[in-house]
Coordinates of C-alpha atoms and ligand atoms in Angstrom, one line a residue:
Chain A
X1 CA -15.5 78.9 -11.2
X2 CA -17.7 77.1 -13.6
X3 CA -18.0 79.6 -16.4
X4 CA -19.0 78.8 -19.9
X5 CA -15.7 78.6 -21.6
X6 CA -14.9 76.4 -18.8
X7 CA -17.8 74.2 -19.3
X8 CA -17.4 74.0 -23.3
X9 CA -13.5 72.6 -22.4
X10 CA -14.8 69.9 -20.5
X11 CA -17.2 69.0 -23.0
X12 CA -14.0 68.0 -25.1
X13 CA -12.2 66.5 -23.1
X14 CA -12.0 63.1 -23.5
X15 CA -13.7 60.7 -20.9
X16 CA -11.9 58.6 -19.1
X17 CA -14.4 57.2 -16.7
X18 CA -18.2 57.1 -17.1
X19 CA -20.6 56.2 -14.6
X20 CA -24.2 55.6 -16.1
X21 CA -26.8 55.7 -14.2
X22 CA -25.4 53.2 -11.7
X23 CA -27.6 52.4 -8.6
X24 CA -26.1 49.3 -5.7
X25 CA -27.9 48.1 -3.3
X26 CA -26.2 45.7 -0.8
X27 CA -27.5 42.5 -0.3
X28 CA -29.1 43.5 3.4
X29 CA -31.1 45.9 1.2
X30 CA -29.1 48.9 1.8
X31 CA -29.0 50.9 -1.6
X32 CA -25.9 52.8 -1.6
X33 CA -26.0 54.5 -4.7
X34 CA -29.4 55.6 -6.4
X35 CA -29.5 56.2 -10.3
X36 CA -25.9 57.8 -10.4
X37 CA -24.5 59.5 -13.6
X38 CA -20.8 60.9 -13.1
X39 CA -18.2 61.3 -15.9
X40 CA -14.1 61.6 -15.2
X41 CA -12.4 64.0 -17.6
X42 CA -8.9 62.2 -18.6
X43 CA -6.0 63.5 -17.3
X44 CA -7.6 65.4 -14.2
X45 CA -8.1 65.0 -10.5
X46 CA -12.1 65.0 -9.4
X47 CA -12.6 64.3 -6.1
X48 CA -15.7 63.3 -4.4
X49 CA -17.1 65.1 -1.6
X50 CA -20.4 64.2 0.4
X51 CA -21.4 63.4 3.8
X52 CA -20.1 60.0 5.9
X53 CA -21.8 57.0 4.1
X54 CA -23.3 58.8 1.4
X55 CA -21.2 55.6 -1.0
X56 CA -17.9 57.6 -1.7
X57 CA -15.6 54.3 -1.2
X58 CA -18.9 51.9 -2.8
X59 CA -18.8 54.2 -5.9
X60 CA -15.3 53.9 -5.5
X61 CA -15.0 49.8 -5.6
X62 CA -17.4 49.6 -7.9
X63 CA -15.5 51.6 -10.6
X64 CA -12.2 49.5 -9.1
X65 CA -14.4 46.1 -10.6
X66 CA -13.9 45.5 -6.7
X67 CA -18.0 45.3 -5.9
X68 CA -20.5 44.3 -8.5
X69 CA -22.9 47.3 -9.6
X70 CA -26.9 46.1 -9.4
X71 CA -27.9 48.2 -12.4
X72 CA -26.3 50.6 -14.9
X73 CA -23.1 50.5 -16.7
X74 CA -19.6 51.6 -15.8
X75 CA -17.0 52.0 -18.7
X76 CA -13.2 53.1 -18.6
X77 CA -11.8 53.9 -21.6
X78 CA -15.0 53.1 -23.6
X79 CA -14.7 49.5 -22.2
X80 CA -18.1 48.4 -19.7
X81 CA -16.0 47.6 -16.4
X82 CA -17.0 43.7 -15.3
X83 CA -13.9 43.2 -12.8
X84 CA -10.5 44.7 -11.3
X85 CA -8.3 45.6 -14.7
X86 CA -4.8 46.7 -15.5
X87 CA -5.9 50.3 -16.5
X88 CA -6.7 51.1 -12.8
X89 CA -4.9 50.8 -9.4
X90 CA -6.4 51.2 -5.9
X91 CA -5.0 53.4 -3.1
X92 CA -6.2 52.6 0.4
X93 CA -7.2 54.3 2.9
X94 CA -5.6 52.0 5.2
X95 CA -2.3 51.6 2.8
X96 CA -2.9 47.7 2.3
X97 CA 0.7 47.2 2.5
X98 CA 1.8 43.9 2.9
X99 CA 3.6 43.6 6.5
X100 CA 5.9 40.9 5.7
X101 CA 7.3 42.5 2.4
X102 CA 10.0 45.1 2.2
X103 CA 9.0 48.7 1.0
X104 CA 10.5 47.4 -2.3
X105 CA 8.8 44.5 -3.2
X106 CA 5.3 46.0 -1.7
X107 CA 5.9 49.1 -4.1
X108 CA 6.6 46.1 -6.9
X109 CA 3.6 43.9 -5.6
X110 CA 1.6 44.8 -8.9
X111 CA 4.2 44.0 -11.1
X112 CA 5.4 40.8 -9.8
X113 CA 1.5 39.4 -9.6
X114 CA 1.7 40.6 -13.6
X115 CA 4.3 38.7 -14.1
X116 CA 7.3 40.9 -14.9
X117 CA 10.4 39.8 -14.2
X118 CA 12.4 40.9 -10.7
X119 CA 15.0 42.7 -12.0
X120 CA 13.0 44.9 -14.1
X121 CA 10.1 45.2 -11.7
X122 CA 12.4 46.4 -9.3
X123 CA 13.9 49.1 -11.2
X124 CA 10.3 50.3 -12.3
X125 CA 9.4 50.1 -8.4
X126 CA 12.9 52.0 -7.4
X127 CA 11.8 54.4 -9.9
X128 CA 8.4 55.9 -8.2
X129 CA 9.8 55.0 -4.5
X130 CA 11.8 58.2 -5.5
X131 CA 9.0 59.8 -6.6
X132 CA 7.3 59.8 -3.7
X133 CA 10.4 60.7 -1.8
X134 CA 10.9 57.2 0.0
X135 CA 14.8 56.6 -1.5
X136 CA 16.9 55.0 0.6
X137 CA 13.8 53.4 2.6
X138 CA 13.8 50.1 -0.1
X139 CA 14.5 47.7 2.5
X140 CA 12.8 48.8 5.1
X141 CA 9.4 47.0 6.2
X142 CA 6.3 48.7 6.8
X143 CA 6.2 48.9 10.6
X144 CA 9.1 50.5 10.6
X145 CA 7.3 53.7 8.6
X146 CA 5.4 55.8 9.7
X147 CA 1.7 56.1 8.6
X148 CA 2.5 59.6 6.1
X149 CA 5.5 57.0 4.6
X150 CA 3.0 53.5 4.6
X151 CA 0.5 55.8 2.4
X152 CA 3.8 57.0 -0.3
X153 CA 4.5 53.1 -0.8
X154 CA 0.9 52.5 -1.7
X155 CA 1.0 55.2 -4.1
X156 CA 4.2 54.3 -5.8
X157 CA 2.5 50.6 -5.9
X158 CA -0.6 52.2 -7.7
X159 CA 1.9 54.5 -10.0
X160 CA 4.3 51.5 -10.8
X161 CA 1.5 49.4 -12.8
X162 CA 1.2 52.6 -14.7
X163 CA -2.5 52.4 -14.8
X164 CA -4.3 55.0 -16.8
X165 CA -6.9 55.8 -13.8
X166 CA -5.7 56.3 -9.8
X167 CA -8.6 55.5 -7.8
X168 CA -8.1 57.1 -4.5
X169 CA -10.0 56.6 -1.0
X170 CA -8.8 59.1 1.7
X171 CA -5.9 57.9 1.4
X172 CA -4.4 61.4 3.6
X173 CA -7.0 60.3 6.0
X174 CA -4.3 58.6 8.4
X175 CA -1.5 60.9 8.9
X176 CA -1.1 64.3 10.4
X177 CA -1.7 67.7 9.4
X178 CA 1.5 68.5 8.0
X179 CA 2.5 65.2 6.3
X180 CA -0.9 65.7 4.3
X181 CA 0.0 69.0 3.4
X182 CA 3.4 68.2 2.3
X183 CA 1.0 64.7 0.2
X184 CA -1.1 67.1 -1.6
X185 CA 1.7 69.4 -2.8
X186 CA 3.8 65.8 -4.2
X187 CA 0.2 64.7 -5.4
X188 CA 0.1 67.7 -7.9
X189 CA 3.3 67.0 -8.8
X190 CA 2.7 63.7 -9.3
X191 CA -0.8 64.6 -11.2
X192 CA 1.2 66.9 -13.6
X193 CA 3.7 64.6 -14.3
X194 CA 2.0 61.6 -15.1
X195 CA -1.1 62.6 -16.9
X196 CA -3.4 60.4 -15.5
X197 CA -6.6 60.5 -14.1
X198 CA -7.2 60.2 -10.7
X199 CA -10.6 59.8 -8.9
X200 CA -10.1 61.1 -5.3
X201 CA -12.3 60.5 -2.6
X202 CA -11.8 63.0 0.7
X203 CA -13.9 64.2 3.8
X204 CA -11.7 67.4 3.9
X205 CA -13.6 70.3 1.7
X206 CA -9.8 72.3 1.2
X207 CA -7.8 69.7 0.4
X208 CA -10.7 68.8 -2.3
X209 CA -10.7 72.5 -3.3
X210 CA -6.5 72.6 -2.9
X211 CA -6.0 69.3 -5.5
X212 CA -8.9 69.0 -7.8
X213 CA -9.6 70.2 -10.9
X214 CA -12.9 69.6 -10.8
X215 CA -15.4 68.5 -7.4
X216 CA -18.5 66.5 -7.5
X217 CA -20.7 67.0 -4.6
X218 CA -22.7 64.0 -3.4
X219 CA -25.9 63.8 -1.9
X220 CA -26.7 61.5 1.3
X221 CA -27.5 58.2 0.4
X222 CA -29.0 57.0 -1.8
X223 CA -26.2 59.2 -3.3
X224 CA -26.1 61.0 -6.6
X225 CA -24.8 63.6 -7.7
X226 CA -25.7 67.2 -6.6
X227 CA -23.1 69.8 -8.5
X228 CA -20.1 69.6 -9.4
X229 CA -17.6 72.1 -8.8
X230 CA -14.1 73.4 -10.9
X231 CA -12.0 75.4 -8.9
X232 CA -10.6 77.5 -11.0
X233 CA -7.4 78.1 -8.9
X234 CA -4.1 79.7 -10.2
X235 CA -1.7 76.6 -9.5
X236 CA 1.3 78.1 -11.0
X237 CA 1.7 80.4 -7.5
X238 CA 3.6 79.0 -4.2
X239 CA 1.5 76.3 -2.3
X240 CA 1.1 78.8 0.7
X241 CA -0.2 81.5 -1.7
X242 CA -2.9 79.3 -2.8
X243 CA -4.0 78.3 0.7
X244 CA -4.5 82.4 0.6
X245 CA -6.0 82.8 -2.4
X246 CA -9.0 84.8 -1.9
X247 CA -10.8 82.4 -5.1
X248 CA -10.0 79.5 -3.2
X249 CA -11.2 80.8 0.0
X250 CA -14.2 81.5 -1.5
X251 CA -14.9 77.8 -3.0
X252 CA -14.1 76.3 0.2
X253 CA -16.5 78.5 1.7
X254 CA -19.5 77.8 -1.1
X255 CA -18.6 73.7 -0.7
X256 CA -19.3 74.3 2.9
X257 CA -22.6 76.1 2.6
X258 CA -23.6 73.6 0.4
X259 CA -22.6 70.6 2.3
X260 CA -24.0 72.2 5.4
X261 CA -27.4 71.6 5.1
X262 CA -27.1 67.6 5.4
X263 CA -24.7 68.1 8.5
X264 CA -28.0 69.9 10.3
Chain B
X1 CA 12.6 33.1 40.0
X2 CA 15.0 34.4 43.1
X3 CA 15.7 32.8 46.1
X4 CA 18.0 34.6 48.8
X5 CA 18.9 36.8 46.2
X6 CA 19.9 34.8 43.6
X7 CA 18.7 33.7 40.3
X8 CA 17.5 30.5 40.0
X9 CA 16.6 29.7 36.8
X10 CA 13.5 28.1 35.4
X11 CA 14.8 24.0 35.1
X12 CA 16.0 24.7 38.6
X13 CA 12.8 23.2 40.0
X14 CA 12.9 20.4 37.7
X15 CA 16.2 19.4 39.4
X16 CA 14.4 19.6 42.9
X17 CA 11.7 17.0 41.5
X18 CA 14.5 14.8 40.1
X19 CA 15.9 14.6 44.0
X20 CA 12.6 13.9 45.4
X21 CA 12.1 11.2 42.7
X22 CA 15.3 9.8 43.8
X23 CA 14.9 9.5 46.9
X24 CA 11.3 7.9 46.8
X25 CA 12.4 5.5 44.9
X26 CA 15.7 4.9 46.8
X27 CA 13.0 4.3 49.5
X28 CA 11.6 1.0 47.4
X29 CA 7.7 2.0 48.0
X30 CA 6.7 0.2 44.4
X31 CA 8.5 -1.5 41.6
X32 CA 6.7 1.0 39.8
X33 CA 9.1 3.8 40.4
X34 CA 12.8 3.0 40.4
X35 CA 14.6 5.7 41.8
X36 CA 15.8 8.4 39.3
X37 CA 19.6 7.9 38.9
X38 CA 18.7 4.0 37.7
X39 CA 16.5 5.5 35.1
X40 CA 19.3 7.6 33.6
X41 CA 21.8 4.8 33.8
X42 CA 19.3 3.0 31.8
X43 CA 18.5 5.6 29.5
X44 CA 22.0 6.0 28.3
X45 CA 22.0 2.2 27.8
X46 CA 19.2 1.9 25.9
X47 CA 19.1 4.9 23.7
X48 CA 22.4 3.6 21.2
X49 CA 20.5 0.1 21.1
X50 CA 20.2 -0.6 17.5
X51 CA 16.4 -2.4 18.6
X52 CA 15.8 1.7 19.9
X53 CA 17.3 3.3 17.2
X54 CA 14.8 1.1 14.8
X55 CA 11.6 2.6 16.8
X56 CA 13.1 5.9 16.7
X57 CA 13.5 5.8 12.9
X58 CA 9.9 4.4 12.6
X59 CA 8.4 6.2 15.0
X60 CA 10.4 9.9 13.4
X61 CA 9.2 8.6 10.1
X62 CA 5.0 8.4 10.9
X63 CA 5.5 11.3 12.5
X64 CA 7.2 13.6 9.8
X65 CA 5.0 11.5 7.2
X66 CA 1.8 12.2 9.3
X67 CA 2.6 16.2 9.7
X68 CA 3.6 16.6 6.4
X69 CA 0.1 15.2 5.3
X70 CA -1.8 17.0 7.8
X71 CA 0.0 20.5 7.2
X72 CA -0.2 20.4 2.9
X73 CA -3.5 19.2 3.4
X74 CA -4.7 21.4 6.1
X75 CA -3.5 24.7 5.3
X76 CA -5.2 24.7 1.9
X77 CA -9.0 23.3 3.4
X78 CA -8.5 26.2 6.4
X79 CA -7.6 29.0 3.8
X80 CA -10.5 27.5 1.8
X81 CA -12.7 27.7 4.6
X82 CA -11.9 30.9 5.6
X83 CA -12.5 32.5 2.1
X84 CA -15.7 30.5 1.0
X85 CA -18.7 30.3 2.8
X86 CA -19.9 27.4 0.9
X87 CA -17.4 25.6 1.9
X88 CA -16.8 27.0 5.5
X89 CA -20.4 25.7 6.0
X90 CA -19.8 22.0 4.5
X91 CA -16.5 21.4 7.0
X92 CA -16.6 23.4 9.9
X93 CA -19.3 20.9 11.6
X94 CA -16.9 18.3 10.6
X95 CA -13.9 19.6 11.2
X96 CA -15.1 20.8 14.4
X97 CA -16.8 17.3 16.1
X98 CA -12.9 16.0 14.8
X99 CA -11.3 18.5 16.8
X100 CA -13.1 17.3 19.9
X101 CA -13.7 13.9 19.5
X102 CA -11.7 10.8 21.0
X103 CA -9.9 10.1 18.2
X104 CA -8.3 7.1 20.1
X105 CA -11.3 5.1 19.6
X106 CA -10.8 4.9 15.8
X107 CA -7.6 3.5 15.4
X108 CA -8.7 -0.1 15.6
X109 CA -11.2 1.1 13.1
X110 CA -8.1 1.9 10.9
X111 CA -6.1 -1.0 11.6
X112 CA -9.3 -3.0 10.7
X113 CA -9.1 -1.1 7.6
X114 CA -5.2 -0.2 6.7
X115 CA -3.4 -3.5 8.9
X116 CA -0.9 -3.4 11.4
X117 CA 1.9 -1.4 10.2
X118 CA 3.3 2.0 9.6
X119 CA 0.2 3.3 7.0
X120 CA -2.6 3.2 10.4
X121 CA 0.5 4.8 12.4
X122 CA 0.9 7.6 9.8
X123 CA -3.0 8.2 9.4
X124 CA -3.7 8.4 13.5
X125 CA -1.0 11.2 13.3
X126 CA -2.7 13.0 10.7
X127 CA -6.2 12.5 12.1
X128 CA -4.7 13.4 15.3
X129 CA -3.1 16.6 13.9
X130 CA -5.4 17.7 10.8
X131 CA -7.9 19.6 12.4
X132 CA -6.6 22.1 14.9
X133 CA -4.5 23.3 11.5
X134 CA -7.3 23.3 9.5
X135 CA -9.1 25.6 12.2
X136 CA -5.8 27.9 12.8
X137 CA -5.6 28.7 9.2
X138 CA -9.1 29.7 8.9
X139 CA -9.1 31.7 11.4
X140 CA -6.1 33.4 10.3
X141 CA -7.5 33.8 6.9
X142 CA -10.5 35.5 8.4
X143 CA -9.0 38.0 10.2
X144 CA -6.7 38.8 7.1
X145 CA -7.1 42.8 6.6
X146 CA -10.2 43.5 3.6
X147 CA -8.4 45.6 2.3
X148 CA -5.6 43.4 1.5
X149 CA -7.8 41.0 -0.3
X150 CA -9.2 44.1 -2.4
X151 CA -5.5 45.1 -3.2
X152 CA -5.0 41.7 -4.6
X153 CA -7.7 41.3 -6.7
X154 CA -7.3 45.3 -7.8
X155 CA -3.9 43.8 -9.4
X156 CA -6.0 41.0 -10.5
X157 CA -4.1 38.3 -8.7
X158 CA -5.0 34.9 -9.7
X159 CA -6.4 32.7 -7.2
X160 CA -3.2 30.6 -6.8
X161 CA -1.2 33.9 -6.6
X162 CA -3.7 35.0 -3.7
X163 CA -3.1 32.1 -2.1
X164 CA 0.4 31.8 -2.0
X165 CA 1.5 35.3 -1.9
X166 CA -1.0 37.1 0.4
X167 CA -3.2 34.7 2.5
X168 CA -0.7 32.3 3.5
X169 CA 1.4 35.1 4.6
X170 CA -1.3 37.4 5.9
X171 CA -2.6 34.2 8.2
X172 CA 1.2 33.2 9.0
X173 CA 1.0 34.0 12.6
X174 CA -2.3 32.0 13.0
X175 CA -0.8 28.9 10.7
X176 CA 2.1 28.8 12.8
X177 CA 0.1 28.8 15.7
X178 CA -2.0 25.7 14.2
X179 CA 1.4 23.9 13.2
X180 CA 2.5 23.9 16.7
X181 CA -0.4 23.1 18.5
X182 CA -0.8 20.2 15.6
X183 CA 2.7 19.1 16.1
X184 CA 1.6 18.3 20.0
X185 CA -1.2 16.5 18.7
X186 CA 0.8 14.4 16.3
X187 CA 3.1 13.7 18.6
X188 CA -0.2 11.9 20.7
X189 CA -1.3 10.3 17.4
X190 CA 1.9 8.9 16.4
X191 CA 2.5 7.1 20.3
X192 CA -1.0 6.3 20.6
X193 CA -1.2 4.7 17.3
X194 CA 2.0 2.5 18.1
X195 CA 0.7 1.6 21.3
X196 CA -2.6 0.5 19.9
X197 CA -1.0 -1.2 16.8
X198 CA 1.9 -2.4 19.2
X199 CA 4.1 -4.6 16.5
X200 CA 5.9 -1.5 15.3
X201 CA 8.5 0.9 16.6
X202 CA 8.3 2.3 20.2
X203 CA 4.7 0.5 21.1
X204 CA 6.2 -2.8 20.1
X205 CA 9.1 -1.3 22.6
X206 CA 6.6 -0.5 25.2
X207 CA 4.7 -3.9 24.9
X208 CA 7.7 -5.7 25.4
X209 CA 9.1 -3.7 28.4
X210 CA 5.5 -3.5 30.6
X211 CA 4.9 -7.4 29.5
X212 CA 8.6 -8.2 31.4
X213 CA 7.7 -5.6 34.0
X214 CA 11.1 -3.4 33.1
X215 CA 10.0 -0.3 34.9
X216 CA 13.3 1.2 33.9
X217 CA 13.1 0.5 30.7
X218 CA 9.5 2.3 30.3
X219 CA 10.4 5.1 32.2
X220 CA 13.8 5.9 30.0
X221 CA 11.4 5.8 27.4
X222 CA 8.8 7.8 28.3
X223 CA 11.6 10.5 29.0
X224 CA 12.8 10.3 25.9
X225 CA 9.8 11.1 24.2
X226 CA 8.7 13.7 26.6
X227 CA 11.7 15.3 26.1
X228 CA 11.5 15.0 22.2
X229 CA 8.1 16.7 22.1
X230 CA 9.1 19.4 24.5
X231 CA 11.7 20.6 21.9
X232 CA 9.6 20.2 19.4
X233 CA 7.3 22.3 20.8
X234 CA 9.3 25.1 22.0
X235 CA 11.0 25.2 18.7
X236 CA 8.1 25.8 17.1
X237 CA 7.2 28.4 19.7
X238 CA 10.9 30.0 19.3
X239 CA 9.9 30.2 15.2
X240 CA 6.1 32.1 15.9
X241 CA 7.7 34.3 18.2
X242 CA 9.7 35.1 14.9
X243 CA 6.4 36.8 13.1
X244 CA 4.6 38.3 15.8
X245 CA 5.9 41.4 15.0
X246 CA 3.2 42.0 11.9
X247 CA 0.6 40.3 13.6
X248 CA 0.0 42.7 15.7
X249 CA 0.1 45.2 12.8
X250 CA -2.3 44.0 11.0
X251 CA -5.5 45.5 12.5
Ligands
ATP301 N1 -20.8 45.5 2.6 C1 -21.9 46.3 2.9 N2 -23.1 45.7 3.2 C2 -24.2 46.5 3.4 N3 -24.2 47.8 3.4 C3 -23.0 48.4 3.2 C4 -21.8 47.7 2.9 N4 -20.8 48.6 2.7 C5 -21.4 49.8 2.9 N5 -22.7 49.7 3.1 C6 -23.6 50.9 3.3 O1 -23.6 51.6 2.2 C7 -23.6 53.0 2.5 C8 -22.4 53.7 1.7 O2 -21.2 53.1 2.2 P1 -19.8 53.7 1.8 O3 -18.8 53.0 2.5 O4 -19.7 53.7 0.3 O5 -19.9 55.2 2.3 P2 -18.7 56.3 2.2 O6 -19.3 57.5 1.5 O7 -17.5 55.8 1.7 O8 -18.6 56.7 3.8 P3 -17.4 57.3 4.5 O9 -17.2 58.7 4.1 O10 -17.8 57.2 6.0 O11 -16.2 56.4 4.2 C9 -23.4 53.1 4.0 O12 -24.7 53.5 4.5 C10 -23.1 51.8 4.5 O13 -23.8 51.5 5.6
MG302 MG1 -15.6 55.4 2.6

């Protein structure tokens, strides 16, 4: 849990992300996010966690360079965001795969709108396909893969542009139990072996608790920031160990409490 | 369809029409109809004329000229419309009186304006066509998934890429749809405006055969061109069958 050793490492870890006190409202008036203040450590998962339409996936877009923020400041890298940019890739909840493109040149989309040539693009794109376990599915077209498959093509399109930051919106949201399961285990492997920095957003408090290293809990619109949350979680023992683990039991069970009180 | 148990199929009942024809007009009620089997036997005399050949070539060339102006221009103004509201606001009154107005009434109006020859020909077709494209690819580029449009600017795809690798696509089914249903309408536009003009191609054909009263004649014609725009119009339904697999994945 957050002890102070804990605490001081994050301190120097380097940034990635900062949100500055960044509040939207939409132009019906709805304000989203009030006076929010959020900062990614590089290299690490942090998920967000909060009730439905507390402005997960508007936090989200707006850090993407996707929605225009109405005041405060949002910079990656030390660079103030002002649009979409080749440090960061999406992953959508609904997969956003193109339907008339094979799994190869969906996986390549990024590349080839950058510009870089087929052959290469290809082989960069062939690369993470088999990362995310899809080889041998290149020429297959979207509606002939399942949902748990669609999802793996739009994460080896995000990994393939080899952005620094994975913006993720419950992108397990739309396949089963045991495909998401078998997702978070590939995600860790994915997080370990990439070093990047991932920003996760998910309605499920253990898979949060299961692939984060740190949590931020929101508060219900207009949203900010109410704790945030590093599961200290021995990752080095078997994936079914850690879904036993009395530590993360216990987090699970604090998130809950915590998130309970909006639910009523 | 079955009768007594065995398959008829679909054309069968055209074949029943063509007797009845034939024998009404075996039956000499009105020089208007000419029994059936005359009709052919004129048709196959009057298609390898080089005088039918001419209107063919004319009449192919307004209409490929006119589609071919009314698809590269219409495509773009629907996807347009479909993306800008501005824009959407500006045309769709326009485009939508077009749709639904009789068009007919302004080709003298364009012969006025462009003379009597293949140029008013080629713009009725397009005016005729235009429209129903425009409003087909607007639609489809409306309904095009959110999320797609957010994954093409998260890669920051330049407008031209947008447009030519995702919306087009994305609104395929719709576009098709529009090309077809455009394609009928050109074929109106490109008759009608010969009729009207009447000097050039089949009109000029048409004038001289109702002026002399050649019922065959007209009626070898007219099959002709019915036929022509029945296989254009299947074909083009035979190529949107083609994508309907993804548009019903989209949503
Ligand atoms: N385009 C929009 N125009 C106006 N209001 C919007 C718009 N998009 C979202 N909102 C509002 O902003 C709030 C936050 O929306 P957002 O989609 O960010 O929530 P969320 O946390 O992602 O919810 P969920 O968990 O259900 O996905 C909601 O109350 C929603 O109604
Ligand atoms: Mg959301």
């Amino acid at each position: 849990m957050s002890t102070t050793a804990e605490a001081v490492s994050t301190a120097t870890s380097p940034i990635a992300v900062e949100v500055e006190q960044v509040s939207k409202i939409y132009p019906g008036g709805v304000e989203a996010l009030h006076d929010m203040t959020i900062q990614f450590p590089k290299g690490q998962l942090t998920s967000l966690l909060g009730p439905s339409g507390c402005g997960k996936t508007t936090l989200l877009k707006i850090i993407a360079g996707l929605l225009p923020l109405t005041t405060g400041r949002v910079t990656v890298n030390g660079v103030e965001v002002t649009g979409p940019g080749e440090e960061r890739a999406f992953v959508f909840q609904d997969f956003a795969l193109m339907p008339w493109a094979s799994v190869l040149r969906n996986a390549a989309f990024g590349l080839e709108l950058r510009g870089v040539p087929k052959s290469e693009r290809n082989a960069i794109a062939e690369k993470y396909i088999e990362a995310v376990g899809l080889k041998g599915y290149e020429n297959l077209y979207p509606h002939e893969l399942s949902g748990g498959m669609r999802q793996r093509v739009g994460l080896a399109r995000a990994l393939a542009v080899d952005a620094d930051v994975l913006l993720m919106d419950e992108p397990f949201s739309a396949v089963d139990e045991q495909t998401r399961r078998k997702f978070q285990e590939d995600l860790l492997d994915v997080i370990k072996e990439e070093g990047k920095t991932f920003i996760f957003v998910t309605h499920s408090i253990e898979e949060a608790v299961y692939v984060s290293h740190s949590i931020a809990l929101l508060l219900p619109r207009p949203s900010r920031v109410s704790e945030i949350i590093r599961p200290d979680i021995d990752r080095s023992i078997s994936p079914d160990a850690i879904r036993r683990d009395p530590v993360y039991l216990d987090i699970v069970e604090r998130i809950w409490q915590g998130l309970r009180s909006y639910v009523e | 369809m079955k009768i007594f148990g065995i398959k008829i199929p679909m054309m069968a009942s055209l074949i029943f029409w063509a007797i009845l024809w034939e024998i009404v007009g075996q039956l000499e009620l009105s020089i208007l109809l000419p029994p059936f089997s005359h009709i052919i036997i004129r048709l196959v005399e009057i298609v390898p004329t080089k005088m039918f050949m001419d209107a063919f070539l004319v009449t192919a060339q307004c209409f490929l000229a006119g589609i071919a102006i009314a698809i590269t221009l219409g495509i773009p103004i629907g996807v347009l419309m479909g993306r800008s509201i501005v824009i959407d606001r500006m045309l769709l009154p326009w485009v939508n009186m077009f749709l639904s107005a009789p068009l007919t009434a302004l080709v003298p109006v364009l012969m006025t304006l462009f003379g009597f020859g293949m140029k008013t020909i080629i713009l009725t077709t397009v005016l005729f066509a235009i429209w129903i494209i425009v409003l087909d690819a607007r639609a489809g580029v409306k309904n095009i998934t959110p999320s797609l449009i957010d994954m093409a600017k998260s890669f920051q795809a330049s407008y031209w890429q947008a447009f030519t690798k995702v919306y087009v696509w994305a609104a395929l089914p719709e576009i098709l749809a529009g090309m077809r249903l455009g394609c009928i309408r050109a074929v109106k536009g490109v008759i009608i405006g010969q009729l009207l003009v009447s000097v050039v191609g089949f009109g000029r054909l048409f004038e001289l055969y109702s002026s002399n009263f050649l019922m065959e004649h007209m009626w070898a014609l007219l099959f002709v061109l019915f036929f022509f725009a029945f296989i254009l119009a299947e074909g083009l339904g035979l190529l949107e069958r083609k994508f309907e697999y993804y548009a019903a994945e989209r949503h």
